[in-house]
Amino acid sequence: MKQTMKRQSIRKTNRSQELAECLKPNPVYYPNPITFQKANQFNNASRKRPLELLEDFISLDNDDDDNQGSHGNGKESGTSTGCDSYVHWFRSDLRVNDNRGLAYAYRKARAEDRPIHGLYVINEHDWVAHMESGWKLTFIVEALKELGSSLSKYGIELHVRQFEPDTPLLSNSKAFSEWFVHTVEEITGTGNSTLVTANLQYEVDELYRDGRIARLGNTRNNFKLRLFHDQCIVRPGALTTGKGSQYTVFTPWYKKWVSYIEHDIDGTLKTPHGLNHPTDTKDFQQLPIDYHLPERFTSYIPEQHLHTPPATEAAALEAMKNFIEGRGTKYNENKDLLATDGTSLLSGYITIGIISTRTIVLSAYLANNRHIMNKNKDVKNNNSLETFIKEIAWRDFYKHVLCHWPFLSMDLPFKFETLNIKWQQDTTHFEQWCYGETGVPIVDAIMLQLLHTGYINNRARMITASFLAKNLLVDWRYGERWFRKHLIDYDVASNIGGWGFCSSTGVDCQPYFRVFNMTLQSQKFDPDGKFIRRWLHLPHTTDVHQPSNTAIVDLKESRERALEKYREVM
């Protein structure tokens, strides 16, 4: 069988440069990658985790009348006194509704008759270092415009400021923390006491960034930082084993997650007070957001294909409603199919925070007769909406795992022994995988969909990840970085968790001897071949499930090779 496809042009793309970015961490920003010996210090408690370090400088706030939600969701540097002004620092929470940090700042500002501002900070160096995708960044810029419009209805101006250092610096640098505090002072007026609220991000660089700012804030009388647990439904560290340790297996953790929520539905899923419309905003006008995403962040995306969903809260809520009331009722049957949209398509909205996972789970819970999980607590007996809620739980699980083992975002696997796997490191095979040129139809169709849409469903991610790590025996970290660069919904914890699962190197991963049979995966999840034909433009007379005669590996032989290499180290 020979496959042909009319390839879409890739504008200004330098393949070798794009591929080279995926082969190792960016040496400009990470010149000294962490070793597994240094990483193991997190395990033996000789080195504090970033979240623990942050907690050293921001103590738990005990003000019960702040109505911050249960389970201690707020942390603040300095003392809890009134301020001259309030600023909410938007990060991965580009929404007005169900936003803990914003709701707190708004309540305090209105109660004290003080001004409140919104702030979003751009540091393109962070985007380069973290390999953020053009799809995701385009979505963020569009969301900022919508957010500014939404905030203006409440008399809140959104300030978008850019950190532009003379040399490449991440936001966890001393220079950024000083610039940030100065920027806040410029917005609110030098000398005014200001409380900055923000919702926690659990990635390592971001936690170190917040730690620097918190330490700096503690040296000043006019600047305070308060952080909120908002991304997860259950905050990291709240669920532990009987021995008090972080779970490494999802299912028992998930059952405890369910029990935790069921024990206090109002406390965990309750949305904070909304923002009341003030009466004095008729003359308020949001200034235009004067930022344009440089072409270098999108130049590798195929021409005329950079389309993102409407970046509004209304669109996200409508998509959620349509899914829960429609496709969500058949989620168990359709979530893995490739030719149809059987998933919620909400992941892009969740990742940049246009909608919260609390809002989603609460809606699914109410639609499911107020059940998070089936009464028997048997995962296999979950109905479609319960399975969907379980998928949201996976997002929490991987963030909890990342907080406990921060080295997972530093290009190290959970299973240190897998560092000794003798990967083939065939960059030609990696390139063919990236651009859908392997000769294995199911793999090539998925990778082309990723290139041209910025999205593939979870089953598609598992298929292509298994093929790269097992059949091609290419270092899974190459593929993890490629997904970073191309997914509109890229999330550090979920992406690393998924790749660790498929490559048998991560937390609660599949056994090393499980290697997906590409033919069976194709027959099961694209039985009519509609998906493959759509992307490869193959005639209906072609058997689309079998590898072509030009396939770059033999599936059976490559499986045996993978088992041999894994056995050597496991």
Coordinates of C-alpha atoms in Angstrom, one line a residue:
M1 CA 0.0 0.0 0.0
K2 CA 1.3 3.4 -0.9
Q3 CA 0.0 6.5 0.8
T4 CA -0.2 10.0 -0.7
M5 CA -1.4 13.2 0.7
K6 CA -1.6 16.8 -0.6
R7 CA 0.6 18.4 2.0
Q8 CA -0.3 21.8 3.3
S9 CA 2.5 24.3 3.1
I10 CA 4.3 25.2 6.3
R11 CA 5.1 28.9 6.3
K12 CA 8.7 29.9 7.1
T13 CA 9.3 26.7 8.8
N14 CA 12.9 25.5 9.4
R15 CA 12.4 21.8 10.2
S16 CA 15.9 21.3 11.6
Q17 CA 15.5 24.2 14.0
E18 CA 12.1 23.2 15.2
L19 CA 13.2 19.6 15.8
A20 CA 16.5 20.7 17.5
E21 CA 14.4 22.5 20.1
C22 CA 12.9 19.2 21.1
L23 CA 16.1 17.3 21.7
K24 CA 17.1 19.0 25.0
P25 CA 16.2 21.7 27.4
N26 CA 16.9 25.2 26.2
P27 CA 20.6 25.8 27.3
V28 CA 20.1 29.6 27.3
Y29 CA 17.6 29.3 30.2
Y30 CA 18.6 25.9 31.6
P31 CA 22.4 25.7 31.3
N32 CA 22.7 23.2 34.1
P33 CA 20.0 20.6 33.9
I34 CA 19.2 18.8 37.2
T35 CA 20.8 15.4 37.7
F36 CA 18.9 12.5 39.2
Q37 CA 21.1 12.7 42.3
K38 CA 20.0 16.3 42.8
A39 CA 16.4 15.3 42.0
N40 CA 16.5 12.5 44.6
Q41 CA 17.1 15.2 47.3
F42 CA 13.4 16.0 46.9
N43 CA 12.6 12.3 47.8
N44 CA 14.9 12.1 50.8
A45 CA 13.7 15.4 52.3
S46 CA 17.2 17.0 52.0
R47 CA 15.9 19.6 49.6
K48 CA 12.6 21.5 50.0
R49 CA 10.0 21.4 47.3
P50 CA 9.2 24.7 45.6
L51 CA 5.7 24.8 47.1
E52 CA 7.2 24.2 50.6
L53 CA 9.7 27.0 50.1
L54 CA 6.8 29.3 49.1
E55 CA 4.9 28.4 52.2
D56 CA 7.9 29.5 54.3
F57 CA 7.3 33.1 53.1
I58 CA 3.6 33.2 52.9
S59 CA 1.7 32.0 55.9
L60 CA -1.8 30.7 56.1
D61 CA -4.3 33.5 56.6
N62 CA -6.7 32.9 59.5
D63 CA -9.3 35.6 58.7
D64 CA -12.5 33.6 58.8
D65 CA -14.7 36.5 57.7
D66 CA -13.0 36.7 54.3
N67 CA -15.2 33.9 53.1
Q68 CA -12.3 32.4 51.2
G69 CA -13.7 28.9 50.9
S70 CA -12.9 25.9 53.1
H71 CA -9.7 24.0 53.5
G72 CA -7.4 27.0 53.7
N73 CA -7.4 28.2 50.1
G74 CA -5.7 31.6 50.7
K75 CA -2.1 32.5 51.6
E76 CA -0.8 36.0 52.2
S77 CA 2.5 37.7 52.8
G78 CA 2.6 40.4 55.4
T79 CA -0.3 41.2 57.8
S80 CA -4.0 41.2 57.0
T81 CA -4.9 44.8 57.1
G82 CA -6.7 47.2 54.8
C83 CA -4.9 48.5 51.7
D84 CA -5.1 51.7 49.5
S85 CA -5.6 49.6 46.4
Y86 CA -6.0 46.0 45.1
V87 CA -4.6 44.3 42.1
H88 CA -5.5 40.8 40.8
W89 CA -2.6 39.3 38.9
F90 CA -4.1 37.1 36.2
R91 CA -2.0 34.1 35.1
S92 CA -3.8 30.8 34.2
D93 CA -7.2 32.1 35.2
L94 CA -8.4 34.4 32.4
R95 CA -12.0 34.6 33.6
V96 CA -14.3 36.7 35.8
N97 CA -16.5 33.9 37.1
D98 CA -15.4 31.4 39.8
N99 CA -12.1 33.0 40.3
R100 CA -11.0 32.9 43.9
G101 CA -8.2 35.4 43.9
L102 CA -10.2 38.0 41.8
A103 CA -13.4 37.5 43.9
Y104 CA -11.4 38.1 47.1
A105 CA -9.7 41.3 45.8
Y106 CA -13.0 42.6 44.4
R107 CA -14.9 42.0 47.7
K108 CA -12.2 43.7 49.7
A109 CA -11.9 46.7 47.4
R110 CA -15.6 47.3 47.2
A111 CA -16.1 46.9 51.0
E112 CA -13.3 49.4 51.7
D113 CA -14.2 51.7 48.7
R114 CA -10.8 51.2 47.2
P115 CA -9.7 50.9 43.5
I116 CA -9.0 47.5 42.0
H117 CA -7.0 46.7 38.9
G118 CA -6.4 43.7 36.8
L119 CA -2.8 42.8 35.7
Y120 CA -1.5 40.4 33.2
V121 CA 2.3 40.1 32.6
I122 CA 4.0 38.9 29.4
N123 CA 7.5 37.6 29.5
E124 CA 8.3 36.1 26.0
H125 CA 11.4 34.4 27.5
D126 CA 9.1 32.2 29.6
W127 CA 7.2 31.2 26.5
V128 CA 10.4 30.4 24.6
A129 CA 11.9 28.5 27.5
H130 CA 8.7 26.5 28.1
M131 CA 8.1 25.9 24.4
E132 CA 4.6 27.3 24.5
S133 CA 2.6 26.6 21.4
G134 CA 1.5 29.2 18.9
W135 CA -2.0 27.8 19.2
K136 CA -2.1 28.3 22.9
L137 CA -0.4 31.8 22.8
T138 CA -2.9 33.0 20.1
F139 CA -5.7 31.7 22.3
I140 CA -4.3 33.6 25.3
V141 CA -4.0 36.9 23.5
E142 CA -7.6 36.6 22.2
A143 CA -8.7 35.7 25.7
L144 CA -7.0 38.8 27.2
K145 CA -9.0 41.0 24.9
E146 CA -12.2 39.4 26.0
L147 CA -11.2 39.5 29.6
G148 CA -10.5 43.2 29.4
S149 CA -14.0 43.8 28.0
S150 CA -15.6 41.7 30.7
L151 CA -13.7 43.4 33.5
S152 CA -14.6 46.8 32.3
K153 CA -18.2 46.1 33.1
Y154 CA -17.2 46.0 36.8
G155 CA -15.0 49.1 36.6
I156 CA -11.8 47.1 36.5
E157 CA -9.1 48.1 34.1
L158 CA -6.9 45.2 32.8
H159 CA -3.3 46.3 32.5
V160 CA -1.1 44.1 30.2
R161 CA 2.5 44.8 30.8
Q162 CA 5.6 43.2 29.2
F163 CA 8.9 42.4 31.0
E164 CA 11.6 43.0 28.4
P165 CA 15.1 42.5 30.0
D166 CA 18.3 43.3 28.1
T167 CA 19.4 39.6 28.5
P168 CA 17.3 36.4 28.5
L169 CA 15.7 36.1 31.9
L170 CA 12.8 34.0 33.2
S171 CA 10.2 35.3 35.6
N172 CA 11.8 33.5 38.5
S173 CA 14.7 35.9 38.3
K174 CA 15.5 38.6 40.9
A175 CA 15.2 41.2 38.1
F176 CA 11.6 40.2 37.3
S177 CA 10.5 40.3 41.0
E178 CA 11.9 43.8 41.3
W179 CA 10.3 44.9 38.0
F180 CA 7.0 43.4 39.0
V181 CA 6.8 45.2 42.3
H182 CA 7.8 48.5 40.6
T183 CA 5.1 47.9 37.9
V184 CA 2.5 47.4 40.6
E185 CA 3.6 50.7 42.2
E186 CA 3.3 52.4 38.8
I187 CA -0.3 51.1 38.3
T188 CA -1.5 51.9 41.8
G189 CA 0.6 55.0 42.6
T190 CA 3.9 55.0 44.3
G191 CA 3.6 55.0 48.1
N192 CA 0.2 53.4 48.2
S193 CA -0.2 50.2 50.1
T194 CA -1.3 47.4 47.7
L195 CA -2.5 43.9 48.1
V196 CA -1.8 41.7 45.0
T197 CA -3.9 38.6 44.7
A198 CA -3.1 35.7 42.4
N199 CA -4.1 32.1 41.9
L200 CA -1.3 29.6 42.4
Q201 CA 0.4 27.9 39.5
Y202 CA 2.1 24.7 40.4
E203 CA 4.9 24.5 37.9
V204 CA 8.5 24.8 39.3
D205 CA 9.5 28.1 37.6
E206 CA 6.3 29.7 38.6
L207 CA 6.5 28.7 42.2
Y208 CA 10.1 29.9 42.4
R209 CA 8.9 33.2 40.8
D210 CA 6.2 33.6 43.4
G211 CA 8.6 32.8 46.2
R212 CA 11.0 35.6 45.1
I213 CA 8.1 38.1 44.9
A214 CA 6.8 37.0 48.3
R215 CA 10.3 37.4 49.9
L216 CA 10.6 40.9 48.4
G217 CA 7.1 41.8 49.5
N218 CA 8.0 40.8 53.1
T219 CA 10.7 43.5 53.1
R220 CA 8.2 46.3 52.1
N221 CA 5.4 47.9 54.1
N222 CA 3.4 48.9 51.0
F223 CA 3.3 45.6 49.1
K224 CA 1.5 42.3 50.0
L225 CA 1.0 39.2 48.0
R226 CA -1.9 36.8 48.6
L227 CA -2.1 33.5 46.8
F228 CA -5.0 31.1 46.4
H229 CA -5.4 27.4 45.6
D230 CA -7.7 27.7 42.6
Q231 CA -6.5 25.4 39.7
C232 CA -7.3 22.1 41.5
I233 CA -10.6 21.1 43.0
V234 CA -8.7 19.5 45.8
R235 CA -5.5 21.4 46.7
P236 CA -2.2 19.6 46.4
G237 CA -1.1 17.8 49.6
A238 CA -4.7 17.4 50.9
L239 CA -4.9 13.7 49.9
T240 CA -2.3 11.3 51.4
T241 CA -1.9 7.6 52.0
G242 CA -2.3 6.0 55.4
K243 CA 1.4 6.7 55.9
G244 CA 1.0 10.3 55.1
S245 CA 2.7 10.2 51.7
Q246 CA 1.6 11.3 48.2
Y247 CA -0.2 8.6 46.2
T248 CA 1.6 7.1 43.2
V249 CA -1.4 5.1 42.0
F250 CA -4.4 6.9 40.6
T251 CA -7.3 4.7 41.5
P252 CA -7.0 4.8 45.4
W253 CA -6.2 8.5 45.1
Y254 CA -9.2 9.0 42.9
K255 CA -11.5 7.3 45.4
K256 CA -10.2 9.5 48.2
W257 CA -10.7 12.5 45.9
V258 CA -14.3 11.5 45.4
S259 CA -14.8 11.0 49.2
Y260 CA -13.2 14.4 49.9
I261 CA -15.6 16.2 47.6
E262 CA -18.6 14.3 48.7
H263 CA -17.9 15.0 52.3
D264 CA -18.1 18.8 51.6
I265 CA -19.7 19.4 48.3
D266 CA -20.4 23.1 49.1
G267 CA -16.8 23.6 50.4
T268 CA -15.0 22.1 47.4
L269 CA -17.3 22.9 44.5
K270 CA -18.8 26.1 45.8
T271 CA -17.9 29.1 43.6
P272 CA -16.8 32.3 45.4
H273 CA -19.1 35.3 45.5
G274 CA -19.5 36.7 42.1
L275 CA -18.7 40.3 41.1
N276 CA -21.7 42.6 41.6
H277 CA -22.1 45.3 38.9
P278 CA -21.3 48.7 40.4
T279 CA -23.4 51.7 39.4
D280 CA -20.7 54.1 38.4
T281 CA -19.1 52.5 35.3
K282 CA -21.0 54.2 32.5
D283 CA -18.0 56.4 31.7
F284 CA -15.4 53.6 32.2
Q285 CA -13.6 52.5 29.1
Q286 CA -11.1 49.7 28.9
L287 CA -7.9 50.8 27.0
P288 CA -7.1 48.6 24.0
I289 CA -4.6 45.8 24.7
D290 CA -1.5 46.9 22.7
Y291 CA 0.2 43.6 22.3
H292 CA 0.7 41.6 19.1
L293 CA 2.1 38.1 19.3
P294 CA 5.3 38.0 17.3
E295 CA 5.2 35.8 14.2
R296 CA 8.1 33.7 15.5
F297 CA 5.7 32.0 17.9
T298 CA 3.3 30.9 15.1
S299 CA 5.5 30.7 11.9
Y300 CA 5.6 26.9 12.0
I301 CA 1.8 26.5 11.9
P302 CA 0.4 25.6 8.5
E303 CA -0.9 28.5 6.5
Q304 CA -4.5 29.4 6.9
H305 CA -4.9 26.9 9.7
L306 CA -4.4 29.0 12.8
H307 CA -8.0 29.0 14.0
T308 CA -8.8 29.0 17.7
P309 CA -12.2 28.6 19.5
P310 CA -14.0 31.8 20.6
A311 CA -11.9 32.9 23.7
T312 CA -14.8 33.9 25.9
E313 CA -16.3 32.6 29.1
A314 CA -19.7 32.5 27.4
A315 CA -18.4 30.2 24.7
A316 CA -16.8 27.9 27.3
L317 CA -19.9 27.7 29.3
E318 CA -22.0 27.0 26.2
A319 CA -19.6 24.3 25.1
M320 CA -19.8 22.7 28.6
K321 CA -23.6 22.8 28.6
N322 CA -23.8 21.3 25.1
F323 CA -21.4 18.5 26.1
I324 CA -23.0 17.6 29.4
E325 CA -26.5 17.6 27.9
G326 CA -25.5 15.9 24.7
R327 CA -22.3 14.1 23.8
G328 CA -21.4 13.7 27.5
T329 CA -24.2 11.1 27.9
K330 CA -22.3 8.9 25.5
Y331 CA -18.9 9.7 26.7
N332 CA -18.0 6.1 27.6
E333 CA -18.8 4.9 24.1
N334 CA -17.3 7.7 22.1
K335 CA -14.4 9.3 24.0
D336 CA -11.8 7.2 22.3
L337 CA -13.1 7.4 18.8
L338 CA -11.0 9.4 16.3
A339 CA -13.4 10.3 13.6
T340 CA -16.0 12.0 15.9
D341 CA -15.9 14.6 18.6
G342 CA -16.7 12.4 21.5
T343 CA -14.8 14.4 24.1
S344 CA -15.8 17.7 25.7
L345 CA -13.3 19.9 23.8
L346 CA -13.0 22.0 27.0
S347 CA -9.3 21.3 27.7
G348 CA -8.1 24.4 25.9
Y349 CA -10.4 26.6 28.0
I350 CA -9.4 24.8 31.2
T351 CA -5.6 25.2 30.5
I352 CA -5.7 29.0 30.3
G353 CA -8.4 29.3 32.8
I354 CA -11.3 30.6 30.8
I355 CA -13.4 28.1 32.8
S356 CA -12.7 26.4 36.1
T357 CA -12.8 22.7 36.7
R358 CA -15.0 23.4 39.7
T359 CA -17.6 24.8 37.4
I360 CA -17.4 21.8 35.1
V361 CA -17.5 19.2 37.8
L362 CA -20.4 20.9 39.6
S363 CA -22.4 21.0 36.4
A364 CA -21.7 17.4 35.6
Y365 CA -22.5 16.4 39.3
L366 CA -25.9 18.2 39.1
A367 CA -26.7 16.7 35.7
N368 CA -25.8 13.2 37.1
N369 CA -28.4 13.3 39.9
R370 CA -25.8 14.6 42.3
H371 CA -23.3 11.8 42.0
I372 CA -19.6 12.2 41.5
M373 CA -19.1 8.4 41.2
N374 CA -21.3 5.4 41.3
K375 CA -22.6 4.3 44.7
N376 CA -20.4 1.1 44.7
K377 CA -17.3 3.1 44.2
D378 CA -16.3 0.7 41.3
V379 CA -14.4 2.6 38.6
K380 CA -15.5 0.1 36.0
N381 CA -19.2 0.8 36.7
N382 CA -19.0 4.6 36.3
N383 CA -21.5 6.0 33.8
S384 CA -20.5 8.5 31.1
L385 CA -20.7 11.6 33.2
E386 CA -18.9 9.9 36.1
T387 CA -16.1 8.9 33.7
F388 CA -15.9 12.4 32.5
I389 CA -15.6 13.7 36.1
K390 CA -12.8 11.1 36.6
E391 CA -10.9 12.6 33.6
I392 CA -11.0 15.9 35.4
A393 CA -9.7 14.1 38.5
W394 CA -6.7 13.0 36.4
R395 CA -5.8 16.7 36.0
D396 CA -5.8 17.2 39.8
F397 CA -3.8 14.0 40.3
Y398 CA -1.0 15.0 37.9
K399 CA -0.8 18.5 39.5
H400 CA -0.5 16.9 43.0
V401 CA 2.2 14.6 41.6
L402 CA 4.1 17.5 40.1
C403 CA 4.1 19.4 43.4
H404 CA 5.5 16.4 45.2
W405 CA 8.0 15.4 42.6
P406 CA 8.9 18.7 41.0
F407 CA 11.8 17.2 39.0
L408 CA 9.2 15.7 36.7
S409 CA 9.0 19.1 35.0
M410 CA 12.8 19.2 34.8
D411 CA 13.1 16.5 32.1
L412 CA 13.6 13.6 34.5
P413 CA 11.3 10.5 34.7
F414 CA 9.6 9.3 37.9
K415 CA 11.4 6.0 37.5
F416 CA 15.1 6.9 37.6
E417 CA 16.1 3.5 36.3
T418 CA 14.6 4.3 32.9
L419 CA 17.3 6.9 32.4
N420 CA 19.4 3.9 31.5
I421 CA 17.2 2.8 28.6
K422 CA 19.3 2.7 25.4
W423 CA 17.1 4.9 23.2
Q424 CA 17.8 4.7 19.5
Q425 CA 17.9 8.5 19.3
D426 CA 17.2 8.3 15.6
T427 CA 16.4 11.9 14.7
T428 CA 15.3 11.0 11.2
H429 CA 12.6 8.7 12.7
F430 CA 11.7 11.4 15.2
E431 CA 11.2 13.9 12.3
Q432 CA 9.1 11.4 10.4
W433 CA 7.0 10.9 13.5
C434 CA 6.6 14.6 14.0
Y435 CA 5.4 15.3 10.5
G436 CA 3.2 12.2 9.9
E437 CA 5.6 10.4 7.6
T438 CA 6.1 7.0 9.3
G439 CA 4.0 4.9 6.9
V440 CA 1.8 3.8 9.7
P441 CA -1.6 5.3 8.8
I442 CA -3.1 5.7 12.3
V443 CA 0.1 7.5 13.5
D444 CA 0.5 9.7 10.5
A445 CA -3.2 10.8 10.5
I446 CA -3.0 11.8 14.1
M447 CA 0.2 13.7 13.8
L448 CA -1.2 15.6 10.8
Q449 CA -4.3 16.5 12.7
L450 CA -2.0 17.8 15.5
L451 CA 0.0 19.9 13.0
H452 CA -3.1 21.4 11.4
T453 CA -5.5 21.9 14.3
G454 CA -3.4 22.1 17.5
Y455 CA -5.5 19.3 19.1
I456 CA -5.8 15.6 19.3
N457 CA -7.9 13.6 21.8
N458 CA -6.4 11.5 24.6
R459 CA -6.6 8.2 22.8
A460 CA -4.7 9.8 19.9
R461 CA -2.0 11.0 22.2
M462 CA -1.6 7.6 23.8
I463 CA -1.3 5.9 20.4
T464 CA 1.4 8.3 19.0
A465 CA 3.3 8.4 22.3
S466 CA 3.4 4.6 22.5
F467 CA 4.6 4.4 18.9
L468 CA 7.4 6.9 19.5
A469 CA 8.7 5.5 22.8
K470 CA 8.2 1.8 22.1
N471 CA 8.2 1.1 18.4
L472 CA 10.7 3.7 17.4
L473 CA 12.5 3.6 20.7
V474 CA 13.0 7.3 20.6
D475 CA 13.4 9.2 23.9
W476 CA 9.9 10.0 25.1
R477 CA 11.1 13.5 26.2
Y478 CA 11.5 14.4 22.5
G479 CA 7.8 13.8 21.9
E480 CA 6.8 15.5 25.2
R481 CA 8.5 18.6 24.0
W482 CA 6.9 18.3 20.5
F483 CA 3.5 18.2 22.1
R484 CA 4.3 21.3 24.1
K485 CA 5.0 23.1 20.9
H486 CA 1.8 22.1 19.1
L487 CA -1.0 21.6 21.6
I488 CA -3.5 24.4 22.2
D489 CA -4.3 22.8 25.5
Y490 CA -0.8 22.0 26.7
D491 CA -0.6 21.6 30.4
V492 CA 2.7 20.8 32.0
A493 CA 1.5 18.3 34.6
S494 CA -0.9 16.4 32.3
N495 CA 1.5 16.2 29.4
I496 CA 4.3 14.9 31.4
G497 CA 2.0 12.5 33.2
G498 CA 0.6 11.2 29.9
W499 CA 4.0 10.7 28.4
G500 CA 5.2 9.0 31.5
F501 CA 2.3 6.6 31.4
C502 CA 2.7 5.7 27.7
S503 CA 6.5 5.3 27.9
S504 CA 6.4 3.3 31.1
T505 CA 8.7 5.8 32.9
G506 CA 6.2 7.8 35.0
V507 CA 3.8 7.6 37.9
D508 CA 1.2 4.9 37.7
C509 CA 2.4 4.0 34.2
Q510 CA 1.4 1.1 32.1
P511 CA 3.7 -2.0 32.3
Y512 CA 6.8 -1.8 30.1
F513 CA 5.7 -4.9 28.2
R514 CA 2.5 -3.3 27.1
V515 CA 3.1 -2.0 23.6
F516 CA 0.1 -0.8 21.6
N517 CA -0.7 -2.8 18.5
M518 CA -1.1 0.0 15.9
T519 CA -3.3 -2.1 13.6
L520 CA -5.7 -3.1 16.4
Q521 CA -5.8 0.5 17.7
S522 CA -6.7 1.7 14.3
Q523 CA -9.4 -1.0 13.8
K524 CA -10.9 -0.3 17.2
F525 CA -10.9 3.5 17.3
D526 CA -11.3 4.3 13.6
P527 CA -13.2 1.2 12.4
D528 CA -14.5 2.7 9.2
G529 CA -11.2 4.4 8.4
K530 CA -12.9 7.8 8.2
F531 CA -10.4 9.6 10.3
I532 CA -7.4 8.2 8.5
R533 CA -8.9 8.9 5.0
R534 CA -9.7 12.4 6.0
W535 CA -6.1 13.2 6.9
L536 CA -4.2 11.0 4.4
H537 CA -6.6 11.5 1.5
L538 CA -6.6 7.7 0.8
P539 CA -9.1 6.1 -1.6
H540 CA -11.9 3.9 -0.1
T541 CA -10.4 0.8 -1.7
T542 CA -7.3 1.0 0.5
D543 CA -6.9 -1.0 3.7
V544 CA -6.1 2.0 5.9
H545 CA -5.4 -0.1 9.0
Q546 CA -2.2 -1.8 7.7
P547 CA 1.2 -0.1 7.6
S548 CA 2.4 0.8 4.1
N549 CA 5.2 -1.0 2.4
T550 CA 7.3 2.1 3.1
A551 CA 6.7 2.0 6.9
I552 CA 9.9 3.0 8.8
V553 CA 9.7 0.1 11.2
D554 CA 8.2 -3.4 11.3
L555 CA 5.7 -3.3 14.1
K556 CA 6.4 -6.8 15.4
E557 CA 10.1 -6.5 15.3
S558 CA 10.1 -3.1 16.9
R559 CA 8.0 -4.4 19.7
E560 CA 10.4 -7.1 20.5
R561 CA 13.3 -4.7 20.4
A562 CA 11.5 -2.4 22.9
L563 CA 10.9 -5.2 25.3
E564 CA 14.5 -6.2 25.2
K565 CA 15.8 -2.7 25.9
Y566 CA 13.3 -2.1 28.7
R567 CA 14.0 -5.5 30.3
E568 CA 17.7 -4.5 30.6
V569 CA 16.9 -1.8 33.1
M570 CA 13.6 -2.7 34.7

